[in-house]
Amino acid sequence: MNEDLVIGIDAGTAGMRAGLFNLRGQPRGFCDQSYPTRYPQPGWAEQQPSDWWRALVQVVRGCLEISKARPEKVIGLAIDAPCNILFTDQNGEPLSASLIWMDLRATAQAQMLSMTGDPVLRYCGGDVPAEWPVPKALWLKQQRFKSWEQAAYLVEQMSWLTHRLTGVLAIPLNSAAAKWHYRTAADADSPTGWPERLLVEVGLEDLPEKVPGQPLAMGAKAGELTRQAAGELGLPAGTAVAMSGIDAHAGMLGLNVLAPGKLALITGTSTCQLAQSARPVFDNGLWGPFQDAVMTGEWTLEAGQASTGGTVRWLLDTLGGALPVGEERYAAADAAASAISPGAEGLVLLDFWQGSRTPIKDPRARGTIWGLTPAHGPGHLLRAVYEGTAYGNRHILEKLNELGVATRQIVACGGGTRSSLWLQVLADVAGLPITLTMVPDAVALGSAICAAVGAGAFTDLRSASQAMVYPGQVVEPNPGVRAIYDEGYARYRATYAALAPLFQQG
């Protein structure tokens, strides 16, 4: 254990997860700690920053205890997090609960921003999701104006935790470029920096004053552990703290998906598809292109499906006593679905349980299953979920290919990869191999890669990712089922086209 170590911390929606790695990307220990989410009203979702900090301390200390690692061998750490925002005072002390990413109270404000038609919106696919931070900031100014005036800062979770660790307030360039409409380089219509014209038009011209510090790229050193933070975490004061990014973007590093032709498939409750491009690619069916969000001088393209693993979970919960409880039910689900032939004996499923993100942006779209007969049972329904979500992924791949961003290899991580059947269906429907990596927790590894760069162990993210990520199992597509899935995909696409007018009436 006389080796340098780094810690990657994934601040997720349900809790904090930390992974301790050596500089070859080999894990030495993981630790998890959950924290609660409060739902004050339908569509609202809040968390307490103090819960984040307690969880962070526990998972770092847990990693050290589990691994028996010497704290002085930890040379750096980094935290990835979604764009959860909160008010703080001049010293960074919280003045409010945090509005987390899934909070949709700013839906009207998101529509207001989108309706401006500002040219900078071409860098986010033409519209602004309510999950993003600028609509939330606008809601806070409009609905909590007194708090807006009293607060010194409006910061996101990653910035706040980094400040607790280092005493430095800084902005993650990754989320600034991807979610705050921040531009690192000017074009004919959009100047460098904050989107001042857009902000002025909606009455949010003072937002840049509320967001402190300069944007720092992924892997940049943000600061060093203060004596107080080091004492709480059980690490030496002065340990390097690097900037990471949004969880899915950190996952790109942990999958080493940084070359043309590769696509990161990050599965969970929802699914994100991400790719790097040497040139900007604009389309209303995607998010982005995000300049310098992951790699300096490159563009990140992002797509997503709102409910993939979430649809599986819904169906398993709905089936109730038809399957075992606990983790065993996922194995039972795979077994039941495996007994059904490809095509689910005529069932067609639209994976729109929480609307459609991309390439169809339709929040009113709804989950649909049709073709049911008395001959269909739980296995058919589960098979239809696997196939329907795979058709949604194929639609995204086709959109990218139409735009000149060809995918030759999919590299996957996340909860969905635990299902060998789902992986096989995804490969079969896409007609492409799916590669797993030796470390399934690519997001925590991605932040550990940022930590290694920030600590000076590597000169850049690409070389660090190449050194710390190893390919694992490859799932090859079965050409024998291609015709079946081509027909199923055509029916999937036709189903949305037929139902779209009805969805819009809902």
Coordinates of C-alpha atoms in Angstrom, one line a residue:
M1 CA 0.0 0.0 0.0
N2 CA 3.0 2.3 -0.5
E3 CA 1.3 3.8 -3.6
D4 CA -0.1 7.2 -4.4
L5 CA -3.9 7.3 -4.2
V6 CA -6.8 9.5 -5.3
I7 CA -10.4 9.8 -4.2
G8 CA -13.3 10.3 -6.6
I9 CA -16.5 11.4 -5.0
D10 CA -19.9 11.1 -6.8
A11 CA -22.5 13.3 -5.2
G12 CA -25.6 11.6 -6.5
T13 CA -29.3 12.3 -6.1
A14 CA -29.9 9.6 -3.5
G15 CA -26.5 9.8 -1.7
M16 CA -22.7 10.2 -1.8
R17 CA -20.3 7.5 -3.1
A18 CA -16.6 7.7 -2.8
G19 CA -14.0 5.5 -4.5
L20 CA -10.3 5.2 -3.6
F21 CA -8.1 4.4 -6.6
N22 CA -4.4 4.1 -7.3
L23 CA -2.9 5.8 -10.3
R24 CA -3.5 2.7 -12.5
G25 CA -7.2 3.1 -11.9
Q26 CA -7.4 0.0 -9.6
P27 CA -10.0 0.5 -6.9
R28 CA -8.9 0.1 -3.2
G29 CA -12.3 0.7 -1.6
F30 CA -15.7 2.2 -2.0
C31 CA -18.1 3.7 0.5
D32 CA -21.7 5.0 0.2
Q33 CA -23.9 7.2 2.4
S34 CA -27.5 8.2 1.6
Y35 CA -29.2 11.5 2.3
P36 CA -32.9 12.5 2.1
T37 CA -34.7 14.5 -0.5
R38 CA -37.7 16.6 0.6
Y39 CA -40.7 17.2 -1.8
P40 CA -42.6 20.2 -0.4
Q41 CA -45.0 20.4 -3.3
P42 CA -45.6 18.3 -6.4
G43 CA -42.7 18.9 -8.8
W44 CA -40.5 20.4 -6.1
A45 CA -37.4 18.6 -4.8
E46 CA -35.0 20.0 -2.1
Q47 CA -32.0 18.8 -0.1
Q48 CA -30.0 20.2 2.8
P49 CA -26.4 21.1 2.2
S50 CA -25.5 20.0 5.7
D51 CA -26.6 16.4 4.7
W52 CA -24.2 16.5 1.8
W53 CA -21.3 17.5 4.0
R54 CA -22.0 14.8 6.6
A55 CA -22.2 12.2 3.9
L56 CA -19.0 13.4 2.3
V57 CA -17.1 13.1 5.5
Q58 CA -18.5 9.6 6.2
V59 CA -17.7 8.2 2.7
V60 CA -14.1 9.6 2.7
R61 CA -13.4 8.2 6.1
G62 CA -15.2 5.0 5.2
C63 CA -12.9 4.5 2.1
L64 CA -9.8 5.0 4.3
E65 CA -11.1 2.5 6.9
I66 CA -12.2 -0.1 4.4
S67 CA -9.0 0.0 2.4
K68 CA -6.6 0.4 5.4
A69 CA -4.9 3.0 3.3
R70 CA -2.5 5.5 4.8
P71 CA -4.1 9.0 4.6
E72 CA -0.8 10.6 3.6
K73 CA -0.7 8.5 0.4
V74 CA -3.9 10.3 -0.8
I75 CA -2.6 13.0 -3.2
G76 CA -5.9 14.4 -4.4
L77 CA -9.7 14.2 -4.5
A78 CA -12.5 15.6 -6.7
I79 CA -16.3 15.7 -6.5
D80 CA -18.8 15.4 -9.4
A81 CA -22.3 16.6 -8.8
P82 CA -25.5 17.6 -10.6
C83 CA -26.5 21.3 -10.9
N84 CA -28.2 21.6 -7.5
I85 CA -28.3 25.3 -6.4
L86 CA -28.5 27.2 -3.1
F87 CA -28.1 30.7 -1.6
T88 CA -25.1 31.4 0.7
D89 CA -23.8 34.3 2.6
Q90 CA -20.4 36.0 2.0
N91 CA -18.6 33.2 3.8
G92 CA -20.3 30.4 1.9
E93 CA -22.7 29.5 4.7
P94 CA -26.0 28.1 3.3
L95 CA -29.0 30.5 3.6
S96 CA -31.5 28.0 2.0
A97 CA -32.2 24.4 1.1
S98 CA -30.9 23.4 -2.3
L99 CA -33.2 23.2 -5.3
I100 CA -31.9 20.0 -6.8
W101 CA -31.8 19.2 -10.5
M102 CA -35.1 17.3 -10.6
D103 CA -37.0 20.2 -9.2
L104 CA -39.4 21.4 -11.9
R105 CA -40.9 24.5 -10.2
A106 CA -39.2 26.7 -12.8
T107 CA -41.1 25.3 -15.8
A108 CA -42.7 28.6 -16.7
Q109 CA -39.3 30.4 -16.3
A110 CA -37.7 27.8 -18.6
Q111 CA -40.4 28.5 -21.2
M112 CA -39.8 32.2 -20.8
L113 CA -36.0 31.7 -21.5
S114 CA -36.7 29.5 -24.5
M115 CA -39.2 31.9 -26.0
T116 CA -36.5 34.6 -26.2
G117 CA -35.0 32.8 -29.1
D118 CA -31.6 34.2 -28.1
P119 CA -28.8 32.9 -30.3
V120 CA -26.9 31.4 -27.4
L121 CA -29.7 28.8 -27.1
R122 CA -28.5 27.1 -30.2
Y123 CA -25.8 25.7 -27.9
C124 CA -28.4 23.8 -25.9
G125 CA -30.6 22.5 -28.6
G126 CA -32.8 25.5 -28.9
D127 CA -34.7 25.3 -25.6
V128 CA -33.9 25.4 -21.9
P129 CA -35.0 22.5 -19.6
A130 CA -36.6 23.3 -16.3
E131 CA -34.0 21.0 -14.6
W132 CA -31.2 23.5 -15.5
P133 CA -30.0 26.2 -13.1
V134 CA -30.8 29.4 -15.0
P135 CA -34.6 28.9 -14.9
K136 CA -34.3 28.1 -11.2
A137 CA -32.3 31.2 -10.6
L138 CA -35.0 33.2 -12.4
W139 CA -37.7 31.6 -10.3
L140 CA -35.8 32.4 -7.1
K141 CA -35.5 36.1 -8.2
Q142 CA -39.1 36.3 -9.1
Q143 CA -40.6 34.3 -6.2
R144 CA -38.0 34.7 -3.4
F145 CA -36.8 38.3 -4.2
K146 CA -36.0 39.2 -0.5
S147 CA -33.8 36.1 -0.2
W148 CA -32.3 37.0 -3.6
E149 CA -31.3 40.4 -2.4
Q150 CA -30.0 39.2 1.0
A151 CA -27.9 36.4 -0.4
A152 CA -24.3 37.1 -1.3
Y153 CA -24.0 34.1 -3.7
L154 CA -26.0 31.6 -5.7
V155 CA -23.8 28.5 -6.0
E156 CA -24.2 24.9 -7.1
Q157 CA -23.5 21.8 -5.1
M158 CA -20.0 21.2 -6.5
S159 CA -18.9 24.7 -5.9
W160 CA -20.2 24.7 -2.3
L161 CA -18.6 21.4 -1.4
T162 CA -15.3 22.5 -3.0
H163 CA -15.5 25.7 -0.9
R164 CA -16.0 23.6 2.3
L165 CA -12.9 21.7 1.4
T166 CA -10.6 24.5 0.3
G167 CA -12.1 27.8 1.3
V168 CA -12.1 28.7 -2.4
L169 CA -15.3 29.6 -4.3
A170 CA -15.0 28.5 -7.9
I171 CA -17.3 27.6 -10.8
P172 CA -17.1 24.3 -12.6
L173 CA -16.5 25.1 -16.2
N174 CA -18.1 21.9 -17.2
S175 CA -21.5 22.8 -15.8
A176 CA -21.1 26.5 -16.7
A177 CA -20.6 25.5 -20.3
A178 CA -23.2 22.7 -20.4
K179 CA -26.0 24.1 -18.2
W180 CA -25.5 27.8 -17.5
H181 CA -25.1 28.9 -21.1
Y182 CA -21.5 30.2 -20.4
R183 CA -19.4 30.6 -23.5
T184 CA -15.7 30.1 -23.5
A185 CA -15.2 31.6 -27.0
A186 CA -17.2 34.1 -28.9
D187 CA -18.9 33.7 -32.3
A188 CA -20.8 36.1 -34.4
D189 CA -24.0 36.0 -32.2
S190 CA -22.7 35.0 -28.8
P191 CA -20.0 36.8 -26.9
T192 CA -17.5 35.1 -24.5
G193 CA -18.7 34.7 -20.9
W194 CA -22.1 34.9 -19.4
P195 CA -25.1 35.2 -21.8
E196 CA -25.7 38.9 -20.8
R197 CA -28.2 39.6 -23.6
L198 CA -30.4 36.6 -22.6
L199 CA -30.2 37.5 -18.9
V200 CA -31.1 41.1 -19.5
E201 CA -34.1 40.1 -21.5
V202 CA -35.6 38.1 -18.7
G203 CA -34.6 40.4 -15.9
L204 CA -31.7 38.3 -14.6
E205 CA -28.9 40.7 -15.5
D206 CA -27.4 40.5 -11.9
L207 CA -26.9 36.7 -12.1
P208 CA -23.2 36.9 -12.9
E209 CA -22.7 38.9 -9.7
K210 CA -24.2 36.1 -7.7
V211 CA -22.0 33.4 -9.1
P212 CA -18.6 33.8 -7.6
G213 CA -15.1 33.0 -8.9
Q214 CA -13.7 32.0 -12.3
P215 CA -14.7 28.8 -14.1
L216 CA -12.3 26.0 -13.7
A217 CA -11.9 23.2 -16.2
M218 CA -12.3 19.5 -15.3
G219 CA -9.0 18.4 -13.7
A220 CA -7.9 21.9 -12.8
K221 CA -6.7 22.3 -9.2
A222 CA -9.2 24.3 -7.3
G223 CA -7.3 24.5 -4.0
E224 CA -6.0 22.5 -1.1
L225 CA -7.7 20.9 1.9
T226 CA -7.9 23.4 4.8
R227 CA -6.8 22.3 8.2
Q228 CA -10.4 22.1 9.4
A229 CA -11.6 20.1 6.4
A230 CA -8.6 17.8 6.6
G231 CA -9.3 17.1 10.2
E232 CA -12.9 16.2 9.5
L233 CA -12.0 13.9 6.6
G234 CA -9.0 12.3 8.1
L235 CA -6.7 13.4 5.4
P236 CA -3.6 15.7 5.5
A237 CA -4.0 19.4 5.2
G238 CA -2.8 20.6 1.8
T239 CA -4.1 17.6 -0.2
A240 CA -5.0 18.8 -3.7
V241 CA -8.7 19.3 -4.5
A242 CA -9.5 19.3 -8.2
M243 CA -12.6 20.4 -10.1
S244 CA -14.7 17.6 -11.6
G245 CA -18.0 18.0 -13.5
I246 CA -21.6 16.8 -13.9
D247 CA -21.8 13.1 -13.0
A248 CA -22.4 11.9 -16.6
H249 CA -19.6 14.0 -17.9
A250 CA -17.2 12.6 -15.3
G251 CA -18.4 9.2 -16.5
M252 CA -17.0 10.0 -19.9
L253 CA -13.5 10.1 -18.4
G254 CA -14.1 7.0 -16.4
L255 CA -15.1 5.1 -19.6
N256 CA -12.3 6.7 -21.6
V257 CA -14.8 7.9 -24.2
L258 CA -12.7 10.8 -25.5
A259 CA -12.1 9.8 -29.1
P260 CA -14.2 10.1 -32.2
G261 CA -16.5 7.1 -32.9
K262 CA -17.1 6.3 -29.2
L263 CA -20.3 6.9 -27.3
A264 CA -20.7 6.8 -23.5
L265 CA -24.0 5.1 -22.5
I266 CA -24.5 5.9 -18.8
T267 CA -27.5 3.9 -17.5
G268 CA -29.5 4.3 -14.4
T269 CA -33.0 5.6 -13.6
S270 CA -32.5 7.6 -16.8
T271 CA -29.9 7.2 -19.5
C272 CA -27.4 9.7 -20.9
Q273 CA -25.6 9.3 -24.3
L274 CA -22.5 11.5 -24.7
A275 CA -19.9 11.9 -27.4
Q276 CA -16.9 14.2 -28.1
S277 CA -16.6 16.1 -31.4
A278 CA -13.9 18.1 -32.9
R279 CA -16.5 20.4 -34.4
P280 CA -19.7 22.0 -33.2
V281 CA -22.8 20.0 -34.2
F282 CA -26.2 21.8 -33.9
D283 CA -29.6 20.2 -33.8
N284 CA -32.7 20.8 -31.8
G285 CA -32.9 17.0 -31.1
L286 CA -29.7 17.2 -28.9
W287 CA -28.3 19.1 -25.9
G288 CA -25.2 21.0 -26.8
P289 CA -22.8 21.3 -28.4
F290 CA -20.9 22.3 -25.2
Q291 CA -17.6 23.9 -25.9
D292 CA -14.7 23.0 -23.6
A293 CA -17.1 21.3 -21.2
V294 CA -15.0 18.1 -20.9
M295 CA -11.9 18.5 -23.1
T296 CA -10.4 21.9 -23.9
G297 CA -10.7 22.7 -27.6
E298 CA -13.5 20.1 -28.2
W299 CA -17.2 19.9 -28.1
T300 CA -19.5 17.6 -26.0
L301 CA -22.7 16.3 -27.5
E302 CA -25.4 15.0 -25.1
A303 CA -28.6 13.1 -25.5
G304 CA -30.8 11.3 -23.0
Q305 CA -33.8 9.1 -22.2
A306 CA -35.8 10.2 -19.2
S307 CA -36.9 6.8 -18.0
T308 CA -35.1 3.6 -18.7
G309 CA -34.1 1.9 -15.5
G310 CA -37.0 3.9 -13.9
T311 CA -39.4 2.1 -16.3
V312 CA -38.0 -1.3 -15.3
R313 CA -38.4 -0.4 -11.6
W314 CA -42.0 0.9 -12.2
L315 CA -43.0 -2.3 -13.9
L316 CA -41.4 -4.5 -11.2
D317 CA -43.1 -2.5 -8.5
T318 CA -46.4 -2.8 -10.4
L319 CA -46.1 -6.5 -10.8
G320 CA -45.9 -6.8 -7.0
G321 CA -46.1 -10.4 -5.9
A322 CA -45.4 -11.8 -9.4
L323 CA -41.6 -11.5 -8.8
P324 CA -39.4 -11.8 -5.7
V325 CA -38.5 -8.7 -3.6
G326 CA -35.1 -7.1 -3.2
E327 CA -32.2 -7.5 -5.6
E328 CA -33.4 -11.0 -6.4
R329 CA -36.3 -9.6 -8.4
Y330 CA -33.9 -8.2 -11.0
A331 CA -32.4 -11.6 -11.7
A332 CA -36.0 -13.0 -11.8
A333 CA -37.0 -10.3 -14.2
D334 CA -34.1 -11.2 -16.5
A335 CA -35.0 -14.8 -16.4
A336 CA -38.7 -14.1 -17.2
A337 CA -37.8 -11.8 -20.1
S338 CA -35.2 -14.2 -21.4
A339 CA -37.9 -16.8 -21.8
I340 CA -39.7 -14.6 -24.4
S341 CA -38.4 -14.5 -27.9
P342 CA -37.1 -11.2 -29.5
G343 CA -40.0 -9.0 -30.5
A344 CA -42.0 -9.7 -27.3
E345 CA -44.6 -11.5 -29.3
G346 CA -46.0 -8.3 -30.8
L347 CA -45.8 -5.9 -27.8
V348 CA -44.6 -2.3 -28.5
L349 CA -43.5 0.0 -25.7
L350 CA -42.8 3.7 -25.8
D351 CA -40.2 4.5 -23.1
F352 CA -41.8 7.9 -22.2
W353 CA -42.8 7.4 -18.6
Q354 CA -41.4 10.9 -17.8
G355 CA -41.7 12.4 -21.2
S356 CA -39.2 12.3 -24.1
R357 CA -35.9 14.1 -23.8
T358 CA -34.2 13.5 -27.1
P359 CA -34.2 13.4 -30.1
I360 CA -37.9 14.1 -29.6
K361 CA -38.3 16.8 -27.1
D362 CA -41.8 16.3 -25.8
P363 CA -42.5 16.6 -22.1
R364 CA -46.1 15.6 -22.8
A365 CA -45.2 12.3 -24.3
R366 CA -46.3 9.4 -22.1
G367 CA -45.4 5.7 -21.7
T368 CA -47.3 3.4 -23.8
I369 CA -47.7 -0.4 -24.2
W370 CA -49.9 -1.8 -27.0
G371 CA -50.5 -5.2 -28.6
L372 CA -51.6 -6.9 -25.4
T373 CA -53.5 -10.2 -25.4
P374 CA -54.4 -12.8 -22.8
A375 CA -51.4 -14.7 -23.9
H376 CA -49.0 -12.0 -22.6
G377 CA -47.6 -12.2 -19.1
P378 CA -44.9 -10.5 -16.9
G379 CA -42.0 -11.8 -19.1
H380 CA -43.5 -10.2 -22.2
L381 CA -43.9 -6.9 -20.4
L382 CA -40.3 -6.9 -19.1
R383 CA -39.0 -7.9 -22.6
A384 CA -40.9 -5.0 -24.1
V385 CA -39.3 -2.6 -21.6
Y386 CA -35.8 -3.8 -22.6
E387 CA -36.6 -3.5 -26.3
G388 CA -38.5 -0.2 -26.1
T389 CA -35.6 1.5 -24.2
A390 CA -33.2 0.0 -26.8
Y391 CA -35.3 1.5 -29.6
G392 CA -35.1 4.9 -27.9
N393 CA -31.3 4.5 -27.8
R394 CA -31.2 3.5 -31.5
H395 CA -33.2 6.7 -32.4
I396 CA -30.5 8.8 -30.7
L397 CA -27.7 6.9 -32.5
E398 CA -29.5 7.5 -35.8
K399 CA -29.8 11.2 -35.1
L400 CA -26.1 11.5 -34.3
N401 CA -25.2 9.6 -37.5
E402 CA -27.5 11.9 -39.6
L403 CA -25.4 14.8 -38.2
G404 CA -22.1 13.2 -39.2
V405 CA -21.3 11.9 -35.7
A406 CA -20.9 8.2 -36.4
T407 CA -20.8 5.7 -33.5
R408 CA -18.6 2.6 -33.9
Q409 CA -18.4 1.6 -30.3
I410 CA -20.6 2.0 -27.3
V411 CA -19.0 2.0 -23.9
A412 CA -21.5 1.5 -21.0
C413 CA -21.7 1.8 -17.3
G414 CA -24.4 2.2 -14.6
G415 CA -27.1 0.1 -13.1
G416 CA -28.5 -1.1 -16.4
T417 CA -25.3 -3.0 -17.2
R418 CA -26.0 -5.5 -14.4
S419 CA -28.6 -7.1 -16.7
S420 CA -26.9 -9.3 -19.3
L421 CA -30.1 -9.5 -21.3
W422 CA -30.6 -5.8 -21.4
L423 CA -27.1 -5.3 -22.6
Q424 CA -27.6 -7.9 -25.3
V425 CA -30.8 -6.3 -26.5
L426 CA -29.2 -2.9 -26.6
A427 CA -26.3 -4.3 -28.7
D428 CA -28.7 -6.2 -31.0
V429 CA -31.0 -3.2 -31.6
A430 CA -28.1 -0.8 -32.2
G431 CA -26.2 -3.3 -34.3
L432 CA -23.0 -2.3 -32.4
P433 CA -20.8 -3.9 -29.8
I434 CA -21.1 -2.6 -26.3
T435 CA -18.0 -2.6 -24.2
L436 CA -17.9 -2.6 -20.4
T437 CA -14.8 -1.5 -18.4
M438 CA -13.0 -3.2 -15.6
V439 CA -14.3 -0.7 -13.1
P440 CA -18.1 -0.5 -13.3
D441 CA -18.3 2.7 -11.3
A442 CA -17.1 4.9 -14.1
V443 CA -18.4 8.1 -12.6
A444 CA -16.4 7.9 -9.3
L445 CA -13.4 6.8 -11.4
G446 CA -13.9 9.8 -13.7
S447 CA -13.7 12.2 -10.7
A448 CA -10.6 10.3 -9.4
I449 CA -9.1 10.9 -12.8
C450 CA -9.7 14.6 -12.3
A451 CA -8.1 14.4 -8.9
A452 CA -5.0 12.7 -10.4
V453 CA -4.6 15.5 -12.9
G454 CA -5.2 18.2 -10.3
A455 CA -2.6 16.7 -8.1
G456 CA -0.1 16.7 -10.9
A457 CA 0.2 13.0 -11.5
F458 CA -0.8 13.4 -15.1
T459 CA -0.5 16.4 -17.5
D460 CA -4.0 16.1 -18.9
L461 CA -7.3 14.3 -18.7
R462 CA -6.8 12.2 -21.9
S463 CA -3.5 10.7 -20.8
A464 CA -4.9 10.1 -17.3
S465 CA -8.0 8.4 -18.7
Q466 CA -5.9 6.2 -21.0
A467 CA -3.7 5.2 -18.0
M468 CA -6.5 4.5 -15.5
V469 CA -9.3 2.9 -17.6
Y470 CA -9.2 -0.7 -18.9
P471 CA -11.7 -2.3 -21.3
G472 CA -13.6 -5.3 -20.0
Q473 CA -16.3 -7.5 -21.4
V474 CA -17.6 -6.9 -25.0
V475 CA -21.2 -7.7 -25.9
E476 CA -21.4 -8.4 -29.6
P477 CA -24.7 -7.9 -31.5
N478 CA -26.4 -11.0 -32.8
P479 CA -27.1 -10.4 -36.6
G480 CA -29.7 -13.2 -36.5
V481 CA -32.2 -11.0 -34.8
R482 CA -31.6 -7.8 -36.8
A483 CA -34.6 -8.2 -39.0
I484 CA -36.9 -8.7 -36.0
Y485 CA -35.6 -5.6 -34.3
D486 CA -35.7 -3.5 -37.5
E487 CA -39.5 -4.3 -37.7
G488 CA -39.9 -3.5 -34.0
Y489 CA -38.1 -0.2 -34.3
A490 CA -40.3 0.8 -37.2
R491 CA -43.4 0.1 -35.2
Y492 CA -41.9 2.0 -32.2
R493 CA -41.3 5.1 -34.4
A494 CA -44.8 4.8 -36.0
T495 CA -46.4 4.6 -32.5
Y496 CA -45.2 8.0 -31.4
A497 CA -46.1 9.6 -34.7
A498 CA -49.7 8.2 -34.3
L499 CA -50.1 9.2 -30.7
A500 CA -48.3 12.6 -30.7
P501 CA -51.6 14.5 -31.4
L502 CA -53.2 12.8 -28.4
F503 CA -50.2 13.5 -26.1
Q504 CA -50.5 17.2 -27.0
Q505 CA -54.1 17.3 -25.8
G506 CA -53.1 15.9 -22.4

